[in-house]
Amino acid sequence: MARRTTTTPPPEDFEERIVDIDVEEEMKAAYLEYSYSVIHARALPDARDGLKPVQRRILYSMAENGLRPDRGHVKSARVVGDVMGKYHPHGDSAIYDALVRLAQPFTMRLPLVDGHGNFGSLDDGPAAARYTEARMAPPALLMVSGLDEDTVDFVPNYDDQLTQPSVLPAAYPNLLVNGVSGIAVGMATSMAPHNLVEVVSAARHLIDHPDATVDDLMKLVPGPDLPAGGRIVGLDGIRDAYVCGRGSFRTRASARVEAVTPRRQGIVVTELPYLVGPEKVIEKIKDLVQSKRLQGISNVNDLTDRTHGLRLVIEVKNGFNADAVLEQLYRLTPMEDSFGINAVALVDGQPRSMGLKELLTVYLDFRFSVVRRRTAYRLARKQERLHLVEGLLIAILDIDEVIQLIRSSDNDTIAKQRLRDVFDLSDAQATYILDLRLRRLTKFSRIELESERDDLQRAIGDLQAILDDDRLLRRTVSSELADVAKAHGTPRRTVLLEAAGTPAATATPLEVADEPCWVLMSSTGLLARTTTADPPPAEGGRARHDAITGAVRTTARGEVALVTTRGRMIRVGALELPTLPPTAGAPSLSGGAPLTAYADLGPEEEALTIVPVGPDSPGVALGTAHGTVKRGTTDYPGRRDWEAIALKGGDSVIGAGIVGDESDDLVFVTSDAQLLRFPAAQVRPQGRAAGGMSGIRLAPGQRAVFFGVVPAGVDAVVVTASGSSAALPGTQPGALKVTPYAEYPSKGRGTGGVRAHRFLKGEDTLVLAWVGATPVRASGAGGVALELPAPDGRRDGSGTPRTVVIAGLAGPVRPLT
């Protein structure tokens, strides 16, 4: 059946209105509104808390719902729905993607969400939100701590029914620590993660020295610290980014050549560049092999698991140089990648490109405001409570009259007014007294109230002092940052290399002559070998990564051994190490390779130094934290690693050295600043199974912190730094002192030594001790060269406070005689 429709004509008084507009102007206005919305409300992070709006809303919603680390996980879909319904009126997929990123340890240096379930990998996406669960991670509590104390402003949500924080209080510089990436309209941001301890150290240094330069801050933050580790090659781009906000650097996979089968070598990859997954590398290798652009590879196996982490084994065909193949992999595959830093963030709602100092300055100014507002809030609460306590004390003194007055009143309004008139109380005090329970009127309650009044008065004085004294406010912020670093700081994962070194394809031919060389180990844990038989110069061009803590003269086909804290010796072939280019000054090991590429170290096991293991090598002396000393024989086994000393429970090796002559000194330094030196002749050599003998007598609760060998007749010094045992190891610069070694008398083995450092107030331990020949080189984080104070002739004097932590000390390289 056909349907007939009619059109109702407009009323007679209807007036048609058509507005003529310029299409170009309308498009410009609409595009500007859209771009501002994307820049401000979606894509760019705030420079203060380092979060995009969706990330901030996720953390705030989880905090409001009590999803704390000590509570159980809840479905991710529940979190996404709550955020979308209350604060973020966008798609659920965008919210869930942001939630997943906050939980991925390979993306965030300090994850803010504790995820339970499949949150994806570098090659695969996460499971759906209905399958995964989440809650706040412990660092997330630092981001929201203080929201209930008027520390930040709250703004209406999208429908004006609720409020949400415009920024989170952020107890640490999250923008630098976790990095961020986002694409807006006409601009983008890309920031690499950094180490929390290093960033906090730089922020605290800037608090104490507002005029610090970027170079000063880079001594504390030498470069990014990527979650997956790896190596950063080339530091010039990092400095550009820290100066002007834009720069780039190359990241390299950590790989080593080893025997994967008895008759075949392979390349084992244990760390990949930032955000590069193993499947991406495998796919690229297969494409290159099929197109015959990559030669020498027979197979690729991904042996990655949750127990051992990433392990990608690339088998090399017989007859091919594995080092040359590795160089091809770096050049042709994502095993070497580039990362561009574009530090764009919102400051007062406007996008700005900032360097390292500007980023820290913006954060610190914000943190000063947060602590100031929090202090004012707490002060007001303390004053309100003090006001009530004072009124209650007045009532308790005349409690009988108060009770009689209340009983004789017709209602509570009259009773309140009579209390105010008779006892000169405020309305709040009178109301509080009327609401009081009778059991609070005991004598004991009065004592409690008087004690509470005194505590409140002291607390009010402390809070008012922070508001009145800007220096105390800055000191409070600095102290809180130190507490955060101590609680959540972790060691650096990424090795910084100033240059890539000599390409393996040209530096390592198929046949290498067995020529004399030196194998060197730096304070940053890098290994390399020289091309000459001459020892590296003691002085010369000071470069980064130039503190050599271990040196062995050998040949290109010779071997050395790493000595570890567990008393193991691990054999390393000199031919496996990268070759340093010739230099006129002191060598830079920036072209070296990390020692972890040649040794599988256990948990909490560290490599101390390198020693020769040839047939004519001198003996090695070892010292332990429990004060045991051992001189080992040179009957080294043929296997790759072996036990050099039988350690007792809880003991560890703290130092090792070569004994070239019986007159050489063996030196111990203890945590309570006792130094003992005695001739090596007092320690007889022992076999591998022996556990050594008593080296130094320790006071109860103390341990040895340094052991070394000082050759007879050399000009040596003692370097010590005192501090507090309560500080996080490796974060306290300490009070530093340099003393001539000759000031300390020689004593017998097994005695208690003499005092080497005098502790001042607040100091109870040595945070650093080193004894060796001059000239001495000191290095900080990333191998940055540091200056030492002039020698002090007082062997038991106190030190000079320092602002930079010393990571390594080394004397000149000397050939054995």
PDB file of N, CA, C and O in Angstrom, residues 94-127:
ATOM      1  N   ALA A  94      41.208   3.645  24.153  1.00  0.00           N
ATOM      2  CA  ALA A  94      42.269   4.609  24.454  1.00  0.00           C
ATOM      3  C   ALA A  94      42.624   4.582  25.937  1.00  0.00           C
ATOM      4  O   ALA A  94      43.803   4.669  26.313  1.00  0.00           O
ATOM      5  N   ILE A  95      41.618   4.452  26.790  1.00  0.00           N
ATOM      6  CA  ILE A  95      41.877   4.397  28.235  1.00  0.00           C
ATOM      7  C   ILE A  95      42.624   3.122  28.588  1.00  0.00           C
ATOM      8  O   ILE A  95      43.591   3.138  29.363  1.00  0.00           O
ATOM      9  N   TYR A  96      42.209   2.002  28.016  1.00  0.00           N
ATOM     10  CA  TYR A  96      42.866   0.727  28.329  1.00  0.00           C
ATOM     11  C   TYR A  96      44.301   0.708  27.803  1.00  0.00           C
ATOM     12  O   TYR A  96      45.198   0.189  28.461  1.00  0.00           O
ATOM     13  N   ASP A  97      44.533   1.282  26.622  1.00  0.00           N
ATOM     14  CA  ASP A  97      45.900   1.361  26.100  1.00  0.00           C
ATOM     15  C   ASP A  97      46.796   2.154  27.041  1.00  0.00           C
ATOM     16  O   ASP A  97      47.955   1.781  27.280  1.00  0.00           O
ATOM     17  N   ALA A  98      46.299   3.261  27.581  1.00  0.00           N
ATOM     18  CA  ALA A  98      47.072   4.051  28.531  1.00  0.00           C
ATOM     19  C   ALA A  98      47.319   3.279  29.816  1.00  0.00           C
ATOM     20  O   ALA A  98      48.418   3.328  30.393  1.00  0.00           O
ATOM     21  N   LEU A  99      46.313   2.538  30.290  1.00  0.00           N
ATOM     22  CA  LEU A  99      46.469   1.725  31.494  1.00  0.00           C
ATOM     23  C   LEU A  99      47.527   0.642  31.280  1.00  0.00           C
ATOM     24  O   LEU A  99      48.365   0.390  32.152  1.00  0.00           O
ATOM     25  N   VAL A 100      47.511   0.005  30.112  1.00  0.00           N
ATOM     26  CA  VAL A 100      48.490  -1.042  29.808  1.00  0.00           C
ATOM     27  C   VAL A 100      49.902  -0.471  29.807  1.00  0.00           C
ATOM     28  O   VAL A 100      50.835  -1.069  30.358  1.00  0.00           O
ATOM     29  N   ARG A 101      50.076   0.696  29.190  1.00  0.00           N
ATOM     30  CA  ARG A 101      51.412   1.287  29.137  1.00  0.00           C
ATOM     31  C   ARG A 101      51.946   1.597  30.529  1.00  0.00           C
ATOM     32  O   ARG A 101      53.133   1.424  30.806  1.00  0.00           O
ATOM     33  N   LEU A 102      51.074   2.038  31.428  1.00  0.00           N
ATOM     34  CA  LEU A 102      51.507   2.347  32.789  1.00  0.00           C
ATOM     35  C   LEU A 102      51.949   1.103  33.545  1.00  0.00           C
ATOM     36  O   LEU A 102      52.626   1.204  34.575  1.00  0.00           O
ATOM     37  N   ALA A 103      51.588  -0.080  33.044  1.00  0.00           N
ATOM     38  CA  ALA A 103      51.903  -1.326  33.749  1.00  0.00           C
ATOM     39  C   ALA A 103      53.047  -2.101  33.106  1.00  0.00           C
ATOM     40  O   ALA A 103      53.481  -3.104  33.671  1.00  0.00           O
ATOM     41  N   GLN A 104      53.528  -1.686  31.938  1.00  0.00           N
ATOM     42  CA  GLN A 104      54.538  -2.461  31.216  1.00  0.00           C
ATOM     43  C   GLN A 104      55.949  -2.111  31.704  1.00  0.00           C
ATOM     44  O   GLN A 104      56.404  -0.979  31.532  1.00  0.00           O
ATOM     45  N   PRO A 105      56.669  -3.069  32.285  1.00  0.00           N
ATOM     46  CA  PRO A 105      58.018  -2.768  32.784  1.00  0.00           C
ATOM     47  C   PRO A 105      59.039  -2.523  31.688  1.00  0.00           C
ATOM     48  O   PRO A 105      60.078  -1.935  31.953  1.00  0.00           O
ATOM     49  N   PHE A 106      58.764  -2.967  30.456  1.00  0.00           N
ATOM     50  CA  PHE A 106      59.692  -2.702  29.360  1.00  0.00           C
ATOM     51  C   PHE A 106      59.441  -1.342  28.715  1.00  0.00           C
ATOM     52  O   PHE A 106      60.202  -0.918  27.855  1.00  0.00           O
ATOM     53  N   THR A 107      58.376  -0.669  29.110  1.00  0.00           N
ATOM     54  CA  THR A 107      58.072   0.669  28.611  1.00  0.00           C
ATOM     55  C   THR A 107      58.362   1.736  29.659  1.00  0.00           C
ATOM     56  O   THR A 107      58.940   2.782  29.354  1.00  0.00           O
ATOM     57  N   MET A 108      57.970   1.479  30.902  1.00  0.00           N
ATOM     58  CA  MET A 108      58.138   2.439  31.993  1.00  0.00           C
ATOM     59  C   MET A 108      59.347   2.051  32.842  1.00  0.00           C
ATOM     60  O   MET A 108      59.526   0.884  33.187  1.00  0.00           O
ATOM     61  N   ARG A 109      60.168   3.019  33.169  1.00  0.00           N
ATOM     62  CA  ARG A 109      61.306   2.754  34.068  1.00  0.00           C
ATOM     63  C   ARG A 109      60.837   2.504  35.489  1.00  0.00           C
ATOM     64  O   ARG A 109      61.472   1.758  36.238  1.00  0.00           O
ATOM     65  N   LEU A 110      59.715   3.110  35.865  1.00  0.00           N
ATOM     66  CA  LEU A 110      59.124   2.926  37.195  1.00  0.00           C
ATOM     67  C   LEU A 110      57.614   2.754  37.007  1.00  0.00           C
ATOM     68  O   LEU A 110      56.863   3.717  37.082  1.00  0.00           O
ATOM     69  N   PRO A 111      57.162   1.527  36.706  1.00  0.00           N
ATOM     70  CA  PRO A 111      55.736   1.318  36.400  1.00  0.00           C
ATOM     71  C   PRO A 111      54.828   1.834  37.512  1.00  0.00           C
ATOM     72  O   PRO A 111      55.118   1.685  38.700  1.00  0.00           O
ATOM     73  N   LEU A 112      53.700   2.428  37.099  1.00  0.00           N
ATOM     74  CA  LEU A 112      52.755   3.024  38.045  1.00  0.00           C
ATOM     75  C   LEU A 112      51.546   2.145  38.296  1.00  0.00           C
ATOM     76  O   LEU A 112      50.765   2.428  39.205  1.00  0.00           O
ATOM     77  N   VAL A 113      51.351   1.117  37.491  1.00  0.00           N
ATOM     78  CA  VAL A 113      50.224   0.189  37.648  1.00  0.00           C
ATOM     79  C   VAL A 113      50.784  -1.214  37.797  1.00  0.00           C
ATOM     80  O   VAL A 113      51.689  -1.618  37.055  1.00  0.00           O
ATOM     81  N   ASP A 114      50.262  -1.936  38.765  1.00  0.00           N
ATOM     82  CA  ASP A 114      50.635  -3.332  38.985  1.00  0.00           C
ATOM     83  C   ASP A 114      49.629  -4.207  38.239  1.00  0.00           C
ATOM     84  O   ASP A 114      48.497  -4.377  38.666  1.00  0.00           O
ATOM     85  N   GLY A 115      50.053  -4.731  37.101  1.00  0.00           N
ATOM     86  CA  GLY A 115      49.168  -5.522  36.262  1.00  0.00           C
ATOM     87  C   GLY A 115      49.241  -7.002  36.574  1.00  0.00           C
ATOM     88  O   GLY A 115      50.308  -7.533  36.890  1.00  0.00           O
ATOM     89  N   HIS A 116      48.105  -7.673  36.493  1.00  0.00           N
ATOM     90  CA  HIS A 116      48.030  -9.116  36.711  1.00  0.00           C
ATOM     91  C   HIS A 116      47.363  -9.733  35.493  1.00  0.00           C
ATOM     92  O   HIS A 116      46.201  -9.459  35.210  1.00  0.00           O
ATOM     93  N   GLY A 117      48.116 -10.550  34.762  1.00  0.00           N
ATOM     94  CA  GLY A 117      47.600 -11.121  33.535  1.00  0.00           C
ATOM     95  C   GLY A 117      48.479 -10.747  32.360  1.00  0.00           C
ATOM     96  O   GLY A 117      49.619 -10.294  32.516  1.00  0.00           O
ATOM     97  N   ASN A 118      47.952 -10.924  31.159  1.00  0.00           N
ATOM     98  CA  ASN A 118      48.706 -10.670  29.936  1.00  0.00           C
ATOM     99  C   ASN A 118      48.581  -9.202  29.557  1.00  0.00           C
ATOM    100  O   ASN A 118      47.592  -8.778  28.951  1.00  0.00           O
ATOM    101  N   PHE A 119      49.608  -8.422  29.889  1.00  0.00           N
ATOM    102  CA  PHE A 119      49.638  -7.015  29.532  1.00  0.00           C
ATOM    103  C   PHE A 119      50.522  -6.768  28.311  1.00  0.00           C
ATOM    104  O   PHE A 119      50.990  -5.660  28.096  1.00  0.00           O
ATOM    105  N   GLY A 120      50.747  -7.812  27.532  1.00  0.00           N
ATOM    106  CA  GLY A 120      51.444  -7.653  26.271  1.00  0.00           C
ATOM    107  C   GLY A 120      52.944  -7.732  26.402  1.00  0.00           C
ATOM    108  O   GLY A 120      53.511  -7.861  27.491  1.00  0.00           O
ATOM    109  N   SER A 121      53.586  -7.692  25.242  1.00  0.00           N
ATOM    110  CA  SER A 121      55.048  -7.699  25.151  1.00  0.00           C
ATOM    111  C   SER A 121      55.451  -6.753  24.037  1.00  0.00           C
ATOM    112  O   SER A 121      54.598  -6.072  23.435  1.00  0.00           O
ATOM    113  N   LEU A 122      56.740  -6.726  23.737  1.00  0.00           N
ATOM    114  CA  LEU A 122      57.210  -5.851  22.674  1.00  0.00           C
ATOM    115  C   LEU A 122      56.718  -6.304  21.304  1.00  0.00           C
ATOM    116  O   LEU A 122      56.738  -5.525  20.357  1.00  0.00           O
ATOM    117  N   ASP A 123      56.301  -7.560  21.195  1.00  0.00           N
ATOM    118  CA  ASP A 123      55.851  -8.092  19.912  1.00  0.00           C
ATOM    119  C   ASP A 123      54.349  -8.337  19.862  1.00  0.00           C
ATOM    120  O   ASP A 123      53.773  -8.422  18.778  1.00  0.00           O
ATOM    121  N   ASP A 124      53.706  -8.521  20.996  1.00  0.00           N
ATOM    122  CA  ASP A 124      52.286  -8.848  21.034  1.00  0.00           C
ATOM    123  C   ASP A 124      51.534  -7.855  21.906  1.00  0.00           C
ATOM    124  O   ASP A 124      52.073  -7.333  22.886  1.00  0.00           O
ATOM    125  N   GLY A 125      50.267  -7.639  21.560  1.00  0.00           N
ATOM    126  CA  GLY A 125      49.420  -6.752  22.332  1.00  0.00           C
ATOM    127  C   GLY A 125      48.880  -7.423  23.578  1.00  0.00           C
ATOM    128  O   GLY A 125      49.015  -8.641  23.767  1.00  0.00           O
ATOM    129  N   PRO A 126      48.249  -6.667  24.448  1.00  0.00           N
ATOM    130  CA  PRO A 126      47.713  -7.234  25.695  1.00  0.00           C
ATOM    131  C   PRO A 126      46.403  -7.981  25.457  1.00  0.00           C
ATOM    132  O   PRO A 126      45.771  -7.861  24.407  1.00  0.00           O
ATOM    133  N   ALA A 127      45.991  -8.744  26.453  1.00  0.00           N
ATOM    134  CA  ALA A 127      44.673  -9.367  26.425  1.00  0.00           C
ATOM    135  C   ALA A 127      43.604  -8.294  26.632  1.00  0.00           C
ATOM    136  O   ALA A 127      43.897  -7.159  27.030  1.00  0.00           O
TER     137      ALA A 127
END
